Amino acid sequence: MRDPHPFLRPLAAGAVSTALLAGAALGSAHVAHAAPPPSAPAAVSASSGVRFVDIPGDGGTVLKANVVTPEGARPGARHPVVVLPTSWAVPQIEYLAQAKKLADTGYVVVSYNSRGFWQSGGEIEVGGPEDIADASRVIDWTLENTPSDPDKVGMAGVSYGAGISLLAAGHDKRIKAVAALSGWSDLVGSIYSGRTQHVQAAALLGGAGELTGRPSAELRQVLKDFLGSNLDQEDEMVAWGAKRSPVTYLDRINAHGTAVFLANAWGDTIFPPNGYAAFYEKLKGPKRLEFRPGDHATAEVTGLLGLPNDTWSHTRRWFDHHLKGERNGIDQEQPVQLRSRSTDGYEGYPDWKSVGAARRTMELADTHTVRANVDSGANGGTVLLSNALDQFLKLPPTASIPLLPRRYAAVWQSPRAERPQRVRGTAKLHTTVTGTKESGTLVAYLYDVGPLGLGKLVSSAPYTFHGKTPGEPFAVDLELFSTAYDVPAGHRLALVVDTVDPLYVEHNPTGAQLTFSSPRTDPSYVSIPLREQ
């Protein structure tokens, strides 16, 4: 089916790209100025143990890299090694602060610019076979050219580096431990959840790739089809994404017995946390899962600057235990560690299914009909910005629930709660939808509503349908993005559903309407996960 608004899509995507990429370009320029020029000497400082080198990747493609070795490392010594692929669009100096901390405690650390970016050769393949092979070639080079122990190899990275690390663990059994920070397990489920294109996320990644690297022809075509809503290519796009998803190689990771540490932010607008939670539950080897407030990679950024950072300190503890054999207690802690968006401190759980084990059902009894194509004012914010504000200033996206136009938004509210409600985990919406067109998009939002009617966003998620018979009702089951949020006593919960959100491509033809009902034989509800009091 063609895009219902073909002439608006390029304009909208261009506007989003311009706004977002201006910030990305400034950030990249700020980091890039410190990178060594191509003519820089190989040895920067004898005392620092840092070298800038060229490593031959898959097919001989040159990968620009730096090597940090323990000070005073002697020939013939064998140190555990950590390989760090760079994040999307970030130069090879990204991890120097953390590499130095690791080297100071006895690790050989090799960080390399992922192929297609900056001065590395090749084209951007988005975790394709070439990227996976590159990781193995870097390990080969490291074992041949540094005082490293072939039985103590780890990989780690942020974002793109996290995804490549997990993918490599599914193909190279030499990798004994992984720390995947703000990465993905299911690429399709991340930027195409609910069968809905996450337009701001995809536009940001595509634009940043053009600014700092060389996207492959295949990537450019996939992005064109994806952002252009070319459903004729949907199966091919899904297959392309599955090939680049660590979950596809889960059985291999389990067979290798890799120790996997996963960390992400609740508000990650590029790789939402649900995928990591599902992936974690299926891992069979040593594993740990951590979720914190923030957006994509914002939980790790202070550590990249060399400042104290829980994510990175836990990463080092993970490697100390699984590569160096230290008895530091990380294996004795509850393996699922969460921080609420509302309070400080960690909560430990034995597994993901224990998070939000108590559930409250909020009935959605009334029937509501909304007109499509208009943003009601309820939305998930702006990629990278809104959830960073929530992380640092406790300012999530807000909406005045009483003022939301009921022509464009369906609203249900709970009674005021007598005591605080600690939302933990994944809220689930079940409802019945009747559309006037065969395609459509809806976006569900869960709000914490205070006494004056101001709603603070707790969670949200999009849902798109195609090929439905107009006028014929159908059931919708939608998982909202997982979160941890404390609703104060005296507040209400509100579920809001509308049809437009700037974060997503919407597929509502002009003039479409959606009706949400609650048949007696199949009542509508939202199931809210709560931590037991």
PDB file of N, CA, C and O in Angstrom, residues 224-275:
ATOM      1  N   LYS A 224      15.316   4.722   2.376  1.00  0.00           N
ATOM      2  CA  LYS A 224      14.355   5.339   1.461  1.00  0.00           C
ATOM      3  C   LYS A 224      13.020   4.595   1.506  1.00  0.00           C
ATOM      4  O   LYS A 224      11.949   5.209   1.602  1.00  0.00           O
ATOM      5  N   ASP A 225      13.072   3.270   1.446  1.00  0.00           N
ATOM      6  CA  ASP A 225      11.843   2.482   1.504  1.00  0.00           C
ATOM      7  C   ASP A 225      11.167   2.599   2.865  1.00  0.00           C
ATOM      8  O   ASP A 225       9.934   2.682   2.963  1.00  0.00           O
ATOM      9  N   PHE A 226      11.976   2.622   3.910  1.00  0.00           N
ATOM     10  CA  PHE A 226      11.444   2.676   5.275  1.00  0.00           C
ATOM     11  C   PHE A 226      10.748   4.008   5.547  1.00  0.00           C
ATOM     12  O   PHE A 226       9.579   4.047   5.954  1.00  0.00           O
ATOM     13  N   LEU A 227      11.449   5.107   5.305  1.00  0.00           N
ATOM     14  CA  LEU A 227      10.869   6.419   5.575  1.00  0.00           C
ATOM     15  C   LEU A 227       9.774   6.776   4.575  1.00  0.00           C
ATOM     16  O   LEU A 227       8.900   7.589   4.885  1.00  0.00           O
ATOM     17  N   GLY A 228       9.824   6.176   3.395  1.00  0.00           N
ATOM     18  CA  GLY A 228       8.799   6.423   2.385  1.00  0.00           C
ATOM     19  C   GLY A 228       7.607   5.507   2.468  1.00  0.00           C
ATOM     20  O   GLY A 228       6.729   5.540   1.605  1.00  0.00           O
ATOM     21  N   SER A 229       7.564   4.650   3.499  1.00  0.00           N
ATOM     22  CA  SER A 229       6.422   3.744   3.720  1.00  0.00           C
ATOM     23  C   SER A 229       6.163   2.844   2.513  1.00  0.00           C
ATOM     24  O   SER A 229       5.014   2.633   2.120  1.00  0.00           O
ATOM     25  N   ASN A 230       7.233   2.306   1.942  1.00  0.00           N
ATOM     26  CA  ASN A 230       7.098   1.408   0.799  1.00  0.00           C
ATOM     27  C   ASN A 230       6.795  -0.002   1.309  1.00  0.00           C
ATOM     28  O   ASN A 230       7.702  -0.816   1.511  1.00  0.00           O
ATOM     29  N   LEU A 231       5.525  -0.276   1.514  1.00  0.00           N
ATOM     30  CA  LEU A 231       5.134  -1.561   2.084  1.00  0.00           C
ATOM     31  C   LEU A 231       5.366  -2.720   1.126  1.00  0.00           C
ATOM     32  O   LEU A 231       5.382  -3.877   1.559  1.00  0.00           O
ATOM     33  N   ASP A 232       5.554  -2.428  -0.156  1.00  0.00           N
ATOM     34  CA  ASP A 232       5.886  -3.502  -1.093  1.00  0.00           C
ATOM     35  C   ASP A 232       7.234  -4.135  -0.744  1.00  0.00           C
ATOM     36  O   ASP A 232       7.508  -5.279  -1.112  1.00  0.00           O
ATOM     37  N   GLN A 233       8.077  -3.376  -0.023  1.00  0.00           N
ATOM     38  CA  GLN A 233       9.392  -3.873   0.367  1.00  0.00           C
ATOM     39  C   GLN A 233       9.450  -4.249   1.843  1.00  0.00           C
ATOM     40  O   GLN A 233      10.543  -4.466   2.383  1.00  0.00           O
ATOM     41  N   GLU A 234       8.287  -4.343   2.495  1.00  0.00           N
ATOM     42  CA  GLU A 234       8.285  -4.573   3.939  1.00  0.00           C
ATOM     43  C   GLU A 234       8.967  -5.888   4.307  1.00  0.00           C
ATOM     44  O   GLU A 234       9.784  -5.932   5.231  1.00  0.00           O
ATOM     45  N   ASP A 235       8.662  -6.967   3.609  1.00  0.00           N
ATOM     46  CA  ASP A 235       9.269  -8.257   3.948  1.00  0.00           C
ATOM     47  C   ASP A 235      10.783  -8.204   3.791  1.00  0.00           C
ATOM     48  O   ASP A 235      11.525  -8.761   4.624  1.00  0.00           O
ATOM     49  N   GLU A 236      11.247  -7.525   2.733  1.00  0.00           N
ATOM     50  CA  GLU A 236      12.685  -7.425   2.512  1.00  0.00           C
ATOM     51  C   GLU A 236      13.345  -6.593   3.612  1.00  0.00           C
ATOM     52  O   GLU A 236      14.445  -6.917   4.089  1.00  0.00           O
ATOM     53  N   MET A 237      12.683  -5.506   4.034  1.00  0.00           N
ATOM     54  CA  MET A 237      13.238  -4.668   5.098  1.00  0.00           C
ATOM     55  C   MET A 237      13.300  -5.432   6.418  1.00  0.00           C
ATOM     56  O   MET A 237      14.277  -5.322   7.170  1.00  0.00           O
ATOM     57  N   VAL A 238      12.266  -6.213   6.708  1.00  0.00           N
ATOM     58  CA  VAL A 238      12.252  -7.003   7.939  1.00  0.00           C
ATOM     59  C   VAL A 238      13.378  -8.038   7.916  1.00  0.00           C
ATOM     60  O   VAL A 238      14.075  -8.246   8.915  1.00  0.00           O
ATOM     61  N   ALA A 239      13.570  -8.685   6.765  1.00  0.00           N
ATOM     62  CA  ALA A 239      14.640  -9.680   6.643  1.00  0.00           C
ATOM     63  C   ALA A 239      16.012  -9.021   6.800  1.00  0.00           C
ATOM     64  O   ALA A 239      16.919  -9.578   7.433  1.00  0.00           O
ATOM     65  N   TRP A 240      16.170  -7.829   6.222  1.00  0.00           N
ATOM     66  CA  TRP A 240      17.426  -7.082   6.363  1.00  0.00           C
ATOM     67  C   TRP A 240      17.696  -6.779   7.838  1.00  0.00           C
ATOM     68  O   TRP A 240      18.816  -6.932   8.320  1.00  0.00           O
ATOM     69  N   GLY A 241      16.668  -6.352   8.568  1.00  0.00           N
ATOM     70  CA  GLY A 241      16.835  -6.046   9.982  1.00  0.00           C
ATOM     71  C   GLY A 241      17.093  -7.275  10.829  1.00  0.00           C
ATOM     72  O   GLY A 241      17.902  -7.244  11.768  1.00  0.00           O
ATOM     73  N   ALA A 242      16.434  -8.380  10.501  1.00  0.00           N
ATOM     74  CA  ALA A 242      16.615  -9.611  11.275  1.00  0.00           C
ATOM     75  C   ALA A 242      18.055 -10.114  11.171  1.00  0.00           C
ATOM     76  O   ALA A 242      18.622 -10.627  12.145  1.00  0.00           O
ATOM     77  N   LYS A 243      18.645  -9.951  10.005  1.00  0.00           N
ATOM     78  CA  LYS A 243      20.032 -10.382   9.795  1.00  0.00           C
ATOM     79  C   LYS A 243      20.988  -9.597  10.685  1.00  0.00           C
ATOM     80  O   LYS A 243      22.093 -10.056  10.999  1.00  0.00           O
ATOM     81  N   ARG A 244      20.559  -8.420  11.103  1.00  0.00           N
ATOM     82  CA  ARG A 244      21.388  -7.521  11.906  1.00  0.00           C
ATOM     83  C   ARG A 244      20.927  -7.457  13.359  1.00  0.00           C
ATOM     84  O   ARG A 244      21.258  -6.499  14.063  1.00  0.00           O
ATOM     85  N   SER A 245      20.178  -8.447  13.788  1.00  0.00           N
ATOM     86  CA  SER A 245      19.622  -8.477  15.140  1.00  0.00           C
ATOM     87  C   SER A 245      20.263  -9.590  15.955  1.00  0.00           C
ATOM     88  O   SER A 245      20.211 -10.759  15.566  1.00  0.00           O
ATOM     89  N   PRO A 246      20.869  -9.269  17.105  1.00  0.00           N
ATOM     90  CA  PRO A 246      21.473 -10.306  17.946  1.00  0.00           C
ATOM     91  C   PRO A 246      20.507 -11.426  18.327  1.00  0.00           C
ATOM     92  O   PRO A 246      20.931 -12.566  18.502  1.00  0.00           O
ATOM     93  N   VAL A 247      19.215 -11.114  18.452  1.00  0.00           N
ATOM     94  CA  VAL A 247      18.261 -12.153  18.836  1.00  0.00           C
ATOM     95  C   VAL A 247      18.226 -13.279  17.812  1.00  0.00           C
ATOM     96  O   VAL A 247      17.923 -14.436  18.148  1.00  0.00           O
ATOM     97  N   THR A 248      18.551 -12.972  16.564  1.00  0.00           N
ATOM     98  CA  THR A 248      18.591 -13.999  15.517  1.00  0.00           C
ATOM     99  C   THR A 248      19.661 -15.047  15.829  1.00  0.00           C
ATOM    100  O   THR A 248      19.533 -16.210  15.446  1.00  0.00           O
ATOM    101  N   TYR A 249      20.708 -14.628  16.545  1.00  0.00           N
ATOM    102  CA  TYR A 249      21.832 -15.517  16.843  1.00  0.00           C
ATOM    103  C   TYR A 249      21.867 -15.900  18.322  1.00  0.00           C
ATOM    104  O   TYR A 249      22.907 -16.280  18.851  1.00  0.00           O
ATOM    105  N   LEU A 250      20.712 -15.815  18.975  1.00  0.00           N
ATOM    106  CA  LEU A 250      20.627 -16.102  20.407  1.00  0.00           C
ATOM    107  C   LEU A 250      21.115 -17.504  20.739  1.00  0.00           C
ATOM    108  O   LEU A 250      21.837 -17.714  21.726  1.00  0.00           O
ATOM    109  N   ASP A 251      20.747 -18.485  19.947  1.00  0.00           N
ATOM    110  CA  ASP A 251      21.163 -19.863  20.222  1.00  0.00           C
ATOM    111  C   ASP A 251      22.684 -20.006  20.203  1.00  0.00           C
ATOM    112  O   ASP A 251      23.259 -20.760  20.995  1.00  0.00           O
ATOM    113  N   ARG A 252      23.339 -19.275  19.309  1.00  0.00           N
ATOM    114  CA  ARG A 252      24.808 -19.341  19.239  1.00  0.00           C
ATOM    115  C   ARG A 252      25.431 -18.694  20.480  1.00  0.00           C
ATOM    116  O   ARG A 252      26.417 -19.206  21.027  1.00  0.00           O
ATOM    117  N   ILE A 253      24.879 -17.558  20.903  1.00  0.00           N
ATOM    118  CA  ILE A 253      25.403 -16.896  22.105  1.00  0.00           C
ATOM    119  C   ILE A 253      25.257 -17.827  23.305  1.00  0.00           C
ATOM    120  O   ILE A 253      26.173 -17.970  24.117  1.00  0.00           O
ATOM    121  N   ASN A 254      24.100 -18.479  23.407  1.00  0.00           N
ATOM    122  CA  ASN A 254      23.888 -19.427  24.507  1.00  0.00           C
ATOM    123  C   ASN A 254      24.846 -20.616  24.412  1.00  0.00           C
ATOM    124  O   ASN A 254      25.383 -21.076  25.430  1.00  0.00           O
ATOM    125  N   ALA A 255      25.067 -21.103  23.197  1.00  0.00           N
ATOM    126  CA  ALA A 255      25.980 -22.241  23.028  1.00  0.00           C
ATOM    127  C   ALA A 255      27.407 -21.867  23.411  1.00  0.00           C
ATOM    128  O   ALA A 255      28.153 -22.706  23.948  1.00  0.00           O
ATOM    129  N   HIS A 256      27.790 -20.621  23.159  1.00  0.00           N
ATOM    130  CA  HIS A 256      29.138 -20.166  23.515  1.00  0.00           C
ATOM    131  C   HIS A 256      29.284 -19.921  25.011  1.00  0.00           C
ATOM    132  O   HIS A 256      30.410 -19.821  25.516  1.00  0.00           O
ATOM    133  N   GLY A 257      28.155 -19.776  25.713  1.00  0.00           N
ATOM    134  CA  GLY A 257      28.210 -19.508  27.151  1.00  0.00           C
ATOM    135  C   GLY A 257      28.698 -18.111  27.487  1.00  0.00           C
ATOM    136  O   GLY A 257      29.214 -17.866  28.587  1.00  0.00           O
ATOM    137  N   THR A 258      28.523 -17.173  26.561  1.00  0.00           N
ATOM    138  CA  THR A 258      29.008 -15.809  26.761  1.00  0.00           C
ATOM    139  C   THR A 258      28.320 -15.151  27.954  1.00  0.00           C
ATOM    140  O   THR A 258      27.103 -15.249  28.122  1.00  0.00           O
ATOM    141  N   ALA A 259      29.101 -14.472  28.781  1.00  0.00           N
ATOM    142  CA  ALA A 259      28.549 -13.702  29.900  1.00  0.00           C
ATOM    143  C   ALA A 259      28.096 -12.344  29.357  1.00  0.00           C
ATOM    144  O   ALA A 259      28.920 -11.572  28.864  1.00  0.00           O
ATOM    145  N   VAL A 260      26.797 -12.058  29.436  1.00  0.00           N
ATOM    146  CA  VAL A 260      26.222 -10.890  28.765  1.00  0.00           C
ATOM    147  C   VAL A 260      25.662  -9.903  29.785  1.00  0.00           C
ATOM    148  O   VAL A 260      24.789 -10.239  30.584  1.00  0.00           O
ATOM    149  N   PHE A 261      26.156  -8.682  29.730  1.00  0.00           N
ATOM    150  CA  PHE A 261      25.668  -7.574  30.545  1.00  0.00           C
ATOM    151  C   PHE A 261      24.951  -6.601  29.622  1.00  0.00           C
ATOM    152  O   PHE A 261      25.538  -6.084  28.664  1.00  0.00           O
ATOM    153  N   LEU A 262      23.663  -6.361  29.895  1.00  0.00           N
ATOM    154  CA  LEU A 262      22.842  -5.461  29.095  1.00  0.00           C
ATOM    155  C   LEU A 262      22.447  -4.260  29.940  1.00  0.00           C
ATOM    156  O   LEU A 262      21.996  -4.421  31.078  1.00  0.00           O
ATOM    157  N   ALA A 263      22.600  -3.059  29.403  1.00  0.00           N
ATOM    158  CA  ALA A 263      22.189  -1.854  30.119  1.00  0.00           C
ATOM    159  C   ALA A 263      21.544  -0.891  29.133  1.00  0.00           C
ATOM    160  O   ALA A 263      22.016  -0.726  28.002  1.00  0.00           O
ATOM    161  N   ASN A 264      20.469  -0.261  29.579  1.00  0.00           N
ATOM    162  CA  ASN A 264      19.756   0.665  28.701  1.00  0.00           C
ATOM    163  C   ASN A 264      19.005   1.680  29.547  1.00  0.00           C
ATOM    164  O   ASN A 264      18.917   1.543  30.767  1.00  0.00           O
ATOM    165  N   ALA A 265      18.433   2.684  28.887  1.00  0.00           N
ATOM    166  CA  ALA A 265      17.640   3.710  29.555  1.00  0.00           C
ATOM    167  C   ALA A 265      16.160   3.463  29.293  1.00  0.00           C
ATOM    168  O   ALA A 265      15.772   2.995  28.211  1.00  0.00           O
ATOM    169  N   TRP A 266      15.335   3.798  30.282  1.00  0.00           N
ATOM    170  CA  TRP A 266      13.885   3.614  30.133  1.00  0.00           C
ATOM    171  C   TRP A 266      13.337   4.374  28.933  1.00  0.00           C
ATOM    172  O   TRP A 266      12.447   3.879  28.245  1.00  0.00           O
ATOM    173  N   GLY A 267      13.862   5.576  28.710  1.00  0.00           N
ATOM    174  CA  GLY A 267      13.295   6.418  27.660  1.00  0.00           C
ATOM    175  C   GLY A 267      14.047   6.394  26.359  1.00  0.00           C
ATOM    176  O   GLY A 267      13.949   7.352  25.576  1.00  0.00           O
ATOM    177  N   ASP A 268      14.793   5.341  26.082  1.00  0.00           N
ATOM    178  CA  ASP A 268      15.586   5.274  24.853  1.00  0.00           C
ATOM    179  C   ASP A 268      14.656   5.360  23.639  1.00  0.00           C
ATOM    180  O   ASP A 268      13.890   4.436  23.367  1.00  0.00           O
ATOM    181  N   THR A 269      14.735   6.465  22.892  1.00  0.00           N
ATOM    182  CA  THR A 269      13.851   6.670  21.755  1.00  0.00           C
ATOM    183  C   THR A 269      14.394   6.060  20.465  1.00  0.00           C
ATOM    184  O   THR A 269      13.739   6.136  19.425  1.00  0.00           O
ATOM    185  N   ILE A 270      15.580   5.450  20.512  1.00  0.00           N
ATOM    186  CA  ILE A 270      16.107   4.733  19.351  1.00  0.00           C
ATOM    187  C   ILE A 270      15.983   3.230  19.562  1.00  0.00           C
ATOM    188  O   ILE A 270      15.473   2.515  18.688  1.00  0.00           O
ATOM    189  N   PHE A 271      16.404   2.750  20.717  1.00  0.00           N
ATOM    190  CA  PHE A 271      16.287   1.327  21.037  1.00  0.00           C
ATOM    191  C   PHE A 271      15.517   1.181  22.357  1.00  0.00           C
ATOM    192  O   PHE A 271      16.125   1.107  23.431  1.00  0.00           O
ATOM    193  N   PRO A 272      14.184   1.161  22.316  1.00  0.00           N
ATOM    194  CA  PRO A 272      13.389   1.063  23.549  1.00  0.00           C
ATOM    195  C   PRO A 272      13.760  -0.168  24.367  1.00  0.00           C
ATOM    196  O   PRO A 272      14.275  -1.171  23.829  1.00  0.00           O
ATOM    197  N   PRO A 273      13.510  -0.147  25.674  1.00  0.00           N
ATOM    198  CA  PRO A 273      14.014  -1.186  26.567  1.00  0.00           C
ATOM    199  C   PRO A 273      13.346  -2.549  26.426  1.00  0.00           C
ATOM    200  O   PRO A 273      13.915  -3.551  26.864  1.00  0.00           O
ATOM    201  N   ASN A 274      12.164  -2.609  25.818  1.00  0.00           N
ATOM    202  CA  ASN A 274      11.445  -3.889  25.760  1.00  0.00           C
ATOM    203  C   ASN A 274      12.258  -4.998  25.115  1.00  0.00           C
ATOM    204  O   ASN A 274      12.225  -6.152  25.544  1.00  0.00           O
ATOM    205  N   GLY A 275      12.996  -4.656  24.057  1.00  0.00           N
ATOM    206  CA  GLY A 275      13.768  -5.677  23.354  1.00  0.00           C
ATOM    207  C   GLY A 275      14.842  -6.289  24.224  1.00  0.00           C
ATOM    208  O   GLY A 275      15.032  -7.520  24.221  1.00  0.00           O
TER     209      GLY A 275
END
